[in-house]
Structures are given as C-alpha cells and as structure tokens.
PDB file of C-alpha atoms in Angstrom:
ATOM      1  CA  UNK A   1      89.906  73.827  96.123  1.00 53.00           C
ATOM      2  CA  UNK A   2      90.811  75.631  99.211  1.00 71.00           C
ATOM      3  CA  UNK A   3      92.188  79.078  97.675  1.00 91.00           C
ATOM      4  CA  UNK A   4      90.654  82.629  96.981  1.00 95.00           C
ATOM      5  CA  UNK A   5      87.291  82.360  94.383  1.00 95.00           C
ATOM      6  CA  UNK A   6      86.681  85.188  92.178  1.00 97.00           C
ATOM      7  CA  UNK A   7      83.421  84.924  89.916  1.00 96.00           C
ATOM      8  CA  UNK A   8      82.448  85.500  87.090  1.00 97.00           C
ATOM      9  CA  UNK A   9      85.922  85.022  85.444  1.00 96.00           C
ATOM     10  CA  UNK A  10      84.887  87.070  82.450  1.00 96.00           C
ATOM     11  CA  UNK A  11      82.382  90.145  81.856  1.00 97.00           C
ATOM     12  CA  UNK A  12      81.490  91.611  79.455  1.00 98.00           C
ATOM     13  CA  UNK A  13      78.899  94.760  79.679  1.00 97.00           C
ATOM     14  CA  UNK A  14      78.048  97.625  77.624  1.00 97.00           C
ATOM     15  CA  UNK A  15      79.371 101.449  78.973  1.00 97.00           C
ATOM     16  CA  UNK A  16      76.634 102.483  81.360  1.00 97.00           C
ATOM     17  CA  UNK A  17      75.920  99.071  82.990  1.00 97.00           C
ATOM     18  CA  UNK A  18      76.299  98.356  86.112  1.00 98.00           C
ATOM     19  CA  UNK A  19      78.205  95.035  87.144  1.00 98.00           C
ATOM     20  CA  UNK A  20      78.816  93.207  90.748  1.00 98.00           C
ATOM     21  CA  UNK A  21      81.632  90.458  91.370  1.00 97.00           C
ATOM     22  CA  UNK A  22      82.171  88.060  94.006  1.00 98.00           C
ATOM     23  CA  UNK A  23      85.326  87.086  95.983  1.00 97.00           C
ATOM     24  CA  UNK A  24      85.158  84.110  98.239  1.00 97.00           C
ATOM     25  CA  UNK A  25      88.997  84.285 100.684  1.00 95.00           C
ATOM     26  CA  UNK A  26      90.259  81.183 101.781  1.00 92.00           C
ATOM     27  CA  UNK A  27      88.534  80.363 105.188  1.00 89.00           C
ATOM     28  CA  UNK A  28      90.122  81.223 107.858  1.00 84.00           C
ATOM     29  CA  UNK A  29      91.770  84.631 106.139  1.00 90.00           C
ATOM     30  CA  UNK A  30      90.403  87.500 108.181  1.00 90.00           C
ATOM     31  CA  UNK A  31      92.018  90.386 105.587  1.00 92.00           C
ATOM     32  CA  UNK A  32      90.189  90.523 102.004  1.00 95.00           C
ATOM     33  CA  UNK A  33      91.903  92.602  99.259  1.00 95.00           C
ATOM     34  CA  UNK A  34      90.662  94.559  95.879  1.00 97.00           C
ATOM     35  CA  UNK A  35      93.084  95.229  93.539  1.00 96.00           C
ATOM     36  CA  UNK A  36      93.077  96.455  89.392  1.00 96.00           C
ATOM     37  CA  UNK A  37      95.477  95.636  86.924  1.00 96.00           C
ATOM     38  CA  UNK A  38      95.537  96.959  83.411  1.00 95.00           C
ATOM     39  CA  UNK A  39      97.680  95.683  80.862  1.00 91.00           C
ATOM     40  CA  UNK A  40     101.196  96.152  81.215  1.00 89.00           C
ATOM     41  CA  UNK A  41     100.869  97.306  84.608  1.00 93.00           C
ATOM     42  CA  UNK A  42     101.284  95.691  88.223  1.00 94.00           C
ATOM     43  CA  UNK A  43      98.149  95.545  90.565  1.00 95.00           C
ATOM     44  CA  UNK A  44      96.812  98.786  91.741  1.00 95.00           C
ATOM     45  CA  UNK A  45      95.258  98.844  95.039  1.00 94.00           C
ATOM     46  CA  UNK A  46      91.747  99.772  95.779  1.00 95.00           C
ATOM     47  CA  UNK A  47      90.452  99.153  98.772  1.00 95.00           C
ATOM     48  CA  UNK A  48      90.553  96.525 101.947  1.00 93.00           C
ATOM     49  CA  UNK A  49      88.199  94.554 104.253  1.00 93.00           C
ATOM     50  CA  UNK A  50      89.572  93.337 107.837  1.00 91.00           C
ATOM     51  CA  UNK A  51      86.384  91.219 109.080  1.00 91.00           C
ATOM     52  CA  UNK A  52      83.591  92.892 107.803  1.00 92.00           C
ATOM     53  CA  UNK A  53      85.024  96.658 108.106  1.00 92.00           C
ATOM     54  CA  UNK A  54      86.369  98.304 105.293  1.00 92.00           C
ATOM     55  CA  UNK A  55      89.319 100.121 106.822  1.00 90.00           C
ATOM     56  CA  UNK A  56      91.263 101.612 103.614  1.00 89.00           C
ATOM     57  CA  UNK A  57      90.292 103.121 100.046  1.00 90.00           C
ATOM     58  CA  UNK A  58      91.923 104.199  97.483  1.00 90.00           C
ATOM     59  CA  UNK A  59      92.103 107.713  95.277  1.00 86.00           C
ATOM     60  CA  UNK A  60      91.162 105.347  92.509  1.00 80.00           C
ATOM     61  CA  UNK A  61      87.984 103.984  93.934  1.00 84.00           C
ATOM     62  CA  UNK A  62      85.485 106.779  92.573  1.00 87.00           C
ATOM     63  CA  UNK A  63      82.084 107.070  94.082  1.00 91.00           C
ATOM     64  CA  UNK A  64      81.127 104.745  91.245  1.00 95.00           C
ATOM     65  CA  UNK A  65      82.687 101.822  92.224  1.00 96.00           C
ATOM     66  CA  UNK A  66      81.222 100.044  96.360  1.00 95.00           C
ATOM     67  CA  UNK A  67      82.787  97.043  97.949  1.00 96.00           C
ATOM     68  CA  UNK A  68      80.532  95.296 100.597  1.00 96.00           C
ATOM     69  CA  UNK A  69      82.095  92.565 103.118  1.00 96.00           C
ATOM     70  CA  UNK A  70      79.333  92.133 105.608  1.00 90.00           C
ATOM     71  CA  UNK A  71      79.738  89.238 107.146  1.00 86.00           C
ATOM     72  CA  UNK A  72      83.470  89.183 106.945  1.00 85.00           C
ATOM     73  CA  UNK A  73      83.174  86.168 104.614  1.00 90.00           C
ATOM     74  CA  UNK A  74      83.078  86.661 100.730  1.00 96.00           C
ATOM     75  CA  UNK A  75      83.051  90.275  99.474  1.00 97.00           C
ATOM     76  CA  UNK A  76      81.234  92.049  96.587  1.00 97.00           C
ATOM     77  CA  UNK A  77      82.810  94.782  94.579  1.00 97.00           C
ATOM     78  CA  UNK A  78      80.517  96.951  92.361  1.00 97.00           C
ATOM     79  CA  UNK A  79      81.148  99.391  89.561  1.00 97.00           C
ATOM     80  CA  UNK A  80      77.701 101.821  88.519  1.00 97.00           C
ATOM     81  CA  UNK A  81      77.854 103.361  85.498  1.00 97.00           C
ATOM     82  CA  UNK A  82      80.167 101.723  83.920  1.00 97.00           C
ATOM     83  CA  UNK A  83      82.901 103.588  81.624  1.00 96.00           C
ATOM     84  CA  UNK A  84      85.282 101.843  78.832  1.00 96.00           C
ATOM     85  CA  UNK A  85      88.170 103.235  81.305  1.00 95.00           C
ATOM     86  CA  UNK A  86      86.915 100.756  83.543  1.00 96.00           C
ATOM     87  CA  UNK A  87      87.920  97.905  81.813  1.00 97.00           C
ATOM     88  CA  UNK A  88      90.645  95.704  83.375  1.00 96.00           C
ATOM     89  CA  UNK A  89      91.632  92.629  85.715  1.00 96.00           C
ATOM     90  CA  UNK A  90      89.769  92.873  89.240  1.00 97.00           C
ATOM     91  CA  UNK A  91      91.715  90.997  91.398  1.00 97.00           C
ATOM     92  CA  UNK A  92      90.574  89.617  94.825  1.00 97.00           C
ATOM     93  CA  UNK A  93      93.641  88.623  97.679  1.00 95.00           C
ATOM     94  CA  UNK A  94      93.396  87.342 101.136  1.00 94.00           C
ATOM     95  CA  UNK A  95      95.734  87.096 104.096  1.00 91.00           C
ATOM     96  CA  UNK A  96      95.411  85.832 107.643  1.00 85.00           C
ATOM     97  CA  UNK A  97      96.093  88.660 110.262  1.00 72.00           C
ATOM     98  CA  UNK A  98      99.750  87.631 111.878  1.00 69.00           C
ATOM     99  CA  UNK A  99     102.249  90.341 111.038  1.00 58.00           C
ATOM    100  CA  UNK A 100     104.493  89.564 107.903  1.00 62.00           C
ATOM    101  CA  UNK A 101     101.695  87.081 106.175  1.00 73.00           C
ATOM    102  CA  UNK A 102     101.439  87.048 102.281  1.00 85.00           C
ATOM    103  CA  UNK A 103      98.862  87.917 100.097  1.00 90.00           C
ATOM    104  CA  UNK A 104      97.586  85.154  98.117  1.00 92.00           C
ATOM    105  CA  UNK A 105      95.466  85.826  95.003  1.00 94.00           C
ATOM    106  CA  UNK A 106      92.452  84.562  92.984  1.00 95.00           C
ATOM    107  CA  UNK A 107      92.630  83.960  89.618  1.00 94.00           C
ATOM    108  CA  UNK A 108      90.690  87.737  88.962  1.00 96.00           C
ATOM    109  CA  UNK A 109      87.399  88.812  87.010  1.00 97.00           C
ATOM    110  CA  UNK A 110      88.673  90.288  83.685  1.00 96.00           C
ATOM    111  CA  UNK A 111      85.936  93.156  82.647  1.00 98.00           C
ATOM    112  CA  UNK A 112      85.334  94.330  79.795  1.00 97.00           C
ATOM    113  CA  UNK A 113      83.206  98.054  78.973  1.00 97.00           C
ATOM    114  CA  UNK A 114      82.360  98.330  75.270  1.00 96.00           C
TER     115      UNK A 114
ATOM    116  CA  UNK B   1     104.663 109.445  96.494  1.00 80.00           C
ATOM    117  CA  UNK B   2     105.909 105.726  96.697  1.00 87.00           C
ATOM    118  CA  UNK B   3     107.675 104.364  94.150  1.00 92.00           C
ATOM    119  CA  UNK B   4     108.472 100.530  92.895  1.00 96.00           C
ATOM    120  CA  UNK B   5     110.633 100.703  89.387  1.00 97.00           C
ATOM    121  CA  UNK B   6     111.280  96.924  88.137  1.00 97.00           C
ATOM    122  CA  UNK B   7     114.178  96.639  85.368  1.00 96.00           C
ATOM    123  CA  UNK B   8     114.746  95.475  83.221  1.00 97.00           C
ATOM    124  CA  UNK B   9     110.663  96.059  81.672  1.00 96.00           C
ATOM    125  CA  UNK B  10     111.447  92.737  79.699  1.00 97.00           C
ATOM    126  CA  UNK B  11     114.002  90.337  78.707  1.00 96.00           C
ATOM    127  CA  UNK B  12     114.544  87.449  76.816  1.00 98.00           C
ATOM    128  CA  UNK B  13     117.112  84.134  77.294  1.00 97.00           C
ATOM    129  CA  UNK B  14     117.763  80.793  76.450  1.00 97.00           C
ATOM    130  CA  UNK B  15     116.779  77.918  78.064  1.00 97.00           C
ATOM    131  CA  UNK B  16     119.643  77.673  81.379  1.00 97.00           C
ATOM    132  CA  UNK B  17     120.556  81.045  81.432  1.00 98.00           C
ATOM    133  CA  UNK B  18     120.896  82.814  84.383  1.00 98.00           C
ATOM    134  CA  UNK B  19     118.674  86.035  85.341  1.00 98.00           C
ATOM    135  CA  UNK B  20     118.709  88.761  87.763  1.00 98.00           C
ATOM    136  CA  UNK B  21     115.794  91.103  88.185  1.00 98.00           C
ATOM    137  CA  UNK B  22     116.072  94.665  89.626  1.00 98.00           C
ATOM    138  CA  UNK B  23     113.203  96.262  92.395  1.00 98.00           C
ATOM    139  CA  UNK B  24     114.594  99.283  93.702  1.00 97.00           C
ATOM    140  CA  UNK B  25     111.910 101.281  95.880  1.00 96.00           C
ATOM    141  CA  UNK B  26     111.062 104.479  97.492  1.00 94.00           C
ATOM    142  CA  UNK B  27     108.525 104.466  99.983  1.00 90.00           C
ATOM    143  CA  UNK B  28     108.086 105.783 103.817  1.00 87.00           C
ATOM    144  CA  UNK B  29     107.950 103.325 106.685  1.00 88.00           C
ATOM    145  CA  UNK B  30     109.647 100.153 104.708  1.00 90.00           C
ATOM    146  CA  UNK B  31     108.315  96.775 106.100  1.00 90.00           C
ATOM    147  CA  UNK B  32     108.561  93.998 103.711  1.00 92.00           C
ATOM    148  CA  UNK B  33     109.457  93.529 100.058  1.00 95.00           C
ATOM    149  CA  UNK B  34     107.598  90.584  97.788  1.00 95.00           C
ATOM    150  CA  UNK B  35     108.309  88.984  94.849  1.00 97.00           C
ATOM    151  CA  UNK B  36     105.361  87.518  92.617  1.00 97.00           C
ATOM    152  CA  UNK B  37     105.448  84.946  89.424  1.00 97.00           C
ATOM    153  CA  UNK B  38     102.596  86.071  87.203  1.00 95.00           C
ATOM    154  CA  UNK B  39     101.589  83.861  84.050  1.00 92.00           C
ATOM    155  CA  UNK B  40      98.324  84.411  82.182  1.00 80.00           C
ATOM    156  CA  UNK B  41      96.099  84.419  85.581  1.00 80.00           C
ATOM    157  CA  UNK B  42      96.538  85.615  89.214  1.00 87.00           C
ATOM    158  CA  UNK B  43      99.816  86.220  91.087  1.00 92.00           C
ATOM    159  CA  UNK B  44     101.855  83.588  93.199  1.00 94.00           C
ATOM    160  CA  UNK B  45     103.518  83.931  96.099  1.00 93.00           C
ATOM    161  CA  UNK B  46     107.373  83.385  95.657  1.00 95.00           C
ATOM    162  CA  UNK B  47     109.521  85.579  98.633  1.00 93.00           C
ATOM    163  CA  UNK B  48     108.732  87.656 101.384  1.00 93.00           C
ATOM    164  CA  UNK B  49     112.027  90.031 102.429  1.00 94.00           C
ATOM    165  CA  UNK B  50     112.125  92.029 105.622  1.00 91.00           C
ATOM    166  CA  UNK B  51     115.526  92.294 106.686  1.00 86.00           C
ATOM    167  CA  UNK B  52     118.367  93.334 104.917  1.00 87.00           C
ATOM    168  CA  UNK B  53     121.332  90.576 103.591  1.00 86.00           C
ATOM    169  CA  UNK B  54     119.589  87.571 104.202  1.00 88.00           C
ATOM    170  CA  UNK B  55     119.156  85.668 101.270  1.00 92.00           C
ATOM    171  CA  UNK B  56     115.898  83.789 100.298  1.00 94.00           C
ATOM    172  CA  UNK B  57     116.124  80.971  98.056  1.00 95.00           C
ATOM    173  CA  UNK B  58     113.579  78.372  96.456  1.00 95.00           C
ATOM    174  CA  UNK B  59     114.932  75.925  94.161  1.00 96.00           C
ATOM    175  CA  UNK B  60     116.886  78.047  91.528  1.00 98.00           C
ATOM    176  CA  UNK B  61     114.881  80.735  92.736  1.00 98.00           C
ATOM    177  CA  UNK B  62     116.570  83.466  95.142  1.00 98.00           C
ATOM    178  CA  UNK B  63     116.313  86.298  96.449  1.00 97.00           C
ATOM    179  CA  UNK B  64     117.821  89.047  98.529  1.00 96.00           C
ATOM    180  CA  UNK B  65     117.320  92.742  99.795  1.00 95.00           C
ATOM    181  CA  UNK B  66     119.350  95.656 100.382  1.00 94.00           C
ATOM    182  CA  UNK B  67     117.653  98.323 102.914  1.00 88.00           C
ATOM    183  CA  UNK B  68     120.595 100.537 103.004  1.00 91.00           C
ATOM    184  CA  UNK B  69     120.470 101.185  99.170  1.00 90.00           C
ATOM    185  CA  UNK B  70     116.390 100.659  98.659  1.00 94.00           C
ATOM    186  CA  UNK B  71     116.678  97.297  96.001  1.00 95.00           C
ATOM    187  CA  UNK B  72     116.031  94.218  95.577  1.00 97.00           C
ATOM    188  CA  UNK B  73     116.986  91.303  93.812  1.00 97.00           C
ATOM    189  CA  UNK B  74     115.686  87.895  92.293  1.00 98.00           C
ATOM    190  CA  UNK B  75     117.662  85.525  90.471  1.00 98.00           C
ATOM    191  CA  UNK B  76     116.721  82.706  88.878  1.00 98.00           C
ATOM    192  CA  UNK B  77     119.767  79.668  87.670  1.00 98.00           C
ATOM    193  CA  UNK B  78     119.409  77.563  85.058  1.00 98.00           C
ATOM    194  CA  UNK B  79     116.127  79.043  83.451  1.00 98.00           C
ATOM    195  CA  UNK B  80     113.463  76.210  81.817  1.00 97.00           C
ATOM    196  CA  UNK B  81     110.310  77.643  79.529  1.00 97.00           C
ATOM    197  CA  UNK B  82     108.295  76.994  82.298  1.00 96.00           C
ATOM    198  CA  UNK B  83     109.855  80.416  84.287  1.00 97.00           C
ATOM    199  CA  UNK B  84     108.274  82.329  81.485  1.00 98.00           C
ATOM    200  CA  UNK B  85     106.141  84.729  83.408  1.00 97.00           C
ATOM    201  CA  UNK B  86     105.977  88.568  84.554  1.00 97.00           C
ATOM    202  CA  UNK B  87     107.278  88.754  88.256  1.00 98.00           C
ATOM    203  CA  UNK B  88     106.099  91.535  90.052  1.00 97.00           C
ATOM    204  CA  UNK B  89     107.787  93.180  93.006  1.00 97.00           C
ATOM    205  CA  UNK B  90     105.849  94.831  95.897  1.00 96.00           C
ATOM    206  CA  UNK B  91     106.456  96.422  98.748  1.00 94.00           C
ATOM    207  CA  UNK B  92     104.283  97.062 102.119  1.00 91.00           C
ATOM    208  CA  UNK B  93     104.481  99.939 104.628  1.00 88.00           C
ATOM    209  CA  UNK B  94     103.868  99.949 107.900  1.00 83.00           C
ATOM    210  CA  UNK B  95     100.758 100.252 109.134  1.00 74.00           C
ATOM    211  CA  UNK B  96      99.044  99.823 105.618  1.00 68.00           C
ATOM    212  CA  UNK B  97      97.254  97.311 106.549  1.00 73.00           C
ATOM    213  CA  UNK B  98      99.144  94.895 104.352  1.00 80.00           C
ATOM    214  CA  UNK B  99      98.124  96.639 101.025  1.00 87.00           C
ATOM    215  CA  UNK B 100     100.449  96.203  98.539  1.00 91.00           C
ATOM    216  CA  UNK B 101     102.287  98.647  96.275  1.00 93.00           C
ATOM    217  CA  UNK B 102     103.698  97.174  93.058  1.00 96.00           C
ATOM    218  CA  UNK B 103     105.848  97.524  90.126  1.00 96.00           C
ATOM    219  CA  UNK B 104     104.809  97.317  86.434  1.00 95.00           C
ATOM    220  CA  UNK B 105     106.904  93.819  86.834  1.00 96.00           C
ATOM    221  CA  UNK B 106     109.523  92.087  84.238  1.00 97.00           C
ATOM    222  CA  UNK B 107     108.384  90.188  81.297  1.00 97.00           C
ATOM    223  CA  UNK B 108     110.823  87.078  81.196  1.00 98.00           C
ATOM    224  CA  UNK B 109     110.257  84.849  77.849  1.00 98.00           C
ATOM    225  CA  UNK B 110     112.532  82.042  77.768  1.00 98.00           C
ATOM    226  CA  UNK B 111     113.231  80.233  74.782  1.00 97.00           C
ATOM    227  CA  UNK B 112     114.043  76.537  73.730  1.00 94.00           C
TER     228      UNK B 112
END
C-alpha cells in the first residue's frame, strides 16, 4: 500500500498521559500535514512540515501538543498532558510540492482522553 | 477570519435522485477550492477548482465554482447508497502553504 500511514489507529489513554503518533506520507510527498477533526466538524488545521522544517502552526496547537519531522520522512505528533478536550480524529495528509497538488489523507488516529 | 459554510448540514434522498451541495466562502487571497467524500475513515480526493466557470466532472460527480459570487457547487446524478458520505469543502489561500480550511461538510444518507 503506497498511501499516507497513520498508527496506532485507535488510543485510548487516561487524562494526564502523554501519547505520540506516527504518520508515514507517501514517498516521494515532500509536504506532511496535521489536522483534528471532532465530531460533526470538518478538519481543523494544526500545523505543517515541508522537508523536515515545520513552517506553519496553528492557534490550536498549545504548548502541549509537538510535531517532529526530522528527516523529512514520517512525522510524530505528540500531545503532554493529556486533557478529555483532547479527544478527537488526528489526521495525517501529504502532498508533493508543484503548485495546485491535492492533499491526500490517511485513514487518522482516533484518541480518546478518559 | 475565513469562513467555509456548507448547506445544506444534511440531507436525505432516494436512491437516483439528484443532489446539489452548497460551499460558499470568505477568505483573503482565494487560490483553489476542494471537494472531499468522507465515509467512516479519512477524506478522498474528489475536485480541485481554481478558476471560475469551468466545470469539473467525474462520473455523475460534478462540480463547478463561481469566484465572482464566493460558492461552489457539487452535484451528484443519479445517487446509489454507495454516495452516502459527508463531503467536505475546503478552500486554500495563497501562500498557506497548501493548508486547508474546511467546512463542517454535508451529511448525504441515501436510501434504497
């Protein structure tokens, strides 16, 4: 399977935990994407890697939450401390870096913070 | 502060119906409009739209957007169970770096 990787699929933690997923892009996708989506709701940025630099965050990434890219290959997003507000999909989207190239999407990490 | 609103927020129809779903959007520096199929996992990729009038069109899928009055359609012919999904609209600025901006999307359920 050559498309975007997101593991685990499903967490569950307890409020105070911290938890780490992993996002492997499809190969040759330079442009690696965090997104959360709550229920209801449409994906909400958070943050995104070009390479290995992080060149965008979001007002919704608190200081609790890192995302690591470093060798511009699969990426790592972490939440400390977790809260039950925290609980949601994490999704995980890559693109290649030609103007006017979609986003395509793994199949998320869906976290839940009792 | 940029703005997608989807209508309708849900809808339901019988099996070959046809649908249209509303994006209209406010944001600065407009560069591309997408529409996404979302079942019970991650989004898929259906239409990108960057210019204005040109019509997009996969299957009984289409799609078309209006950059004079800030909307965008997608219509789908002959509807099957199988288009049961949210689709989500999105739109991307320019020099965002791609990031995308979405709607709370529209829940289609077709029925039998």
């Amino acid at each position: 399977d050559t498309g975007v990787s997101q593991n685990p699929r499903h967490k569950i933690t307890k409020r105070g935990q911290n938890v780490t997923f992993r996002c492997d892009p499809i190969s040759e996708h330079n442009r690696l994407y965090w997104y959360r989506q709550t229920l209801g709701q449409g994906p909400e940025f958070l943050t995104y890697f070009q390479n290995e630099a992080q060149l965008e965050k979001s007002r919704l990434l608190s200081d609790r939450f890192s995302a690591e890219r470093p060798k511009g290959s699969f990426s790592t997003l972490e939440i400390q401390r977790t809260e039950q507000g925290d609980s949601a999909m994490y999704l995980c989207a890559s693109s290649s870096r030609d103007l006017y190239n979609e986003q395509f999407f793994g199949p998320g990490t869906r976290l839940t913070v009792l | 502060e940029d703005k997608v609103v989807q209508s309708p927020l849900s809808l339901v129809v019988h099996e070959g119906d046809t649908v249209t779903l509303n994006c209209s959007y406010e944001v600065t520096n407009f560069r591309s409009l997408l529409w996404y199929k979302q079942e019970k996992k991650a989004p898929t990729f259906l239409f990108m739209l960057t210019s204005s009038g040109i019509e997009k069109k996969s299957g009984r899928l289409s799609s078309i957007l209006d950059k004079k009055e800030l909307f965008s359609i997608l219509n789908i012919t002959a509807t099957q169970t199988g288009d049961s999904a949210v689709y989500l609209c999105a739109v991307v600025k320019k020099s965002s770096g791609d990031k995308l901006t979405f709607g709370t999307g529209t829940r289609l359920a077709v029925r039998p």
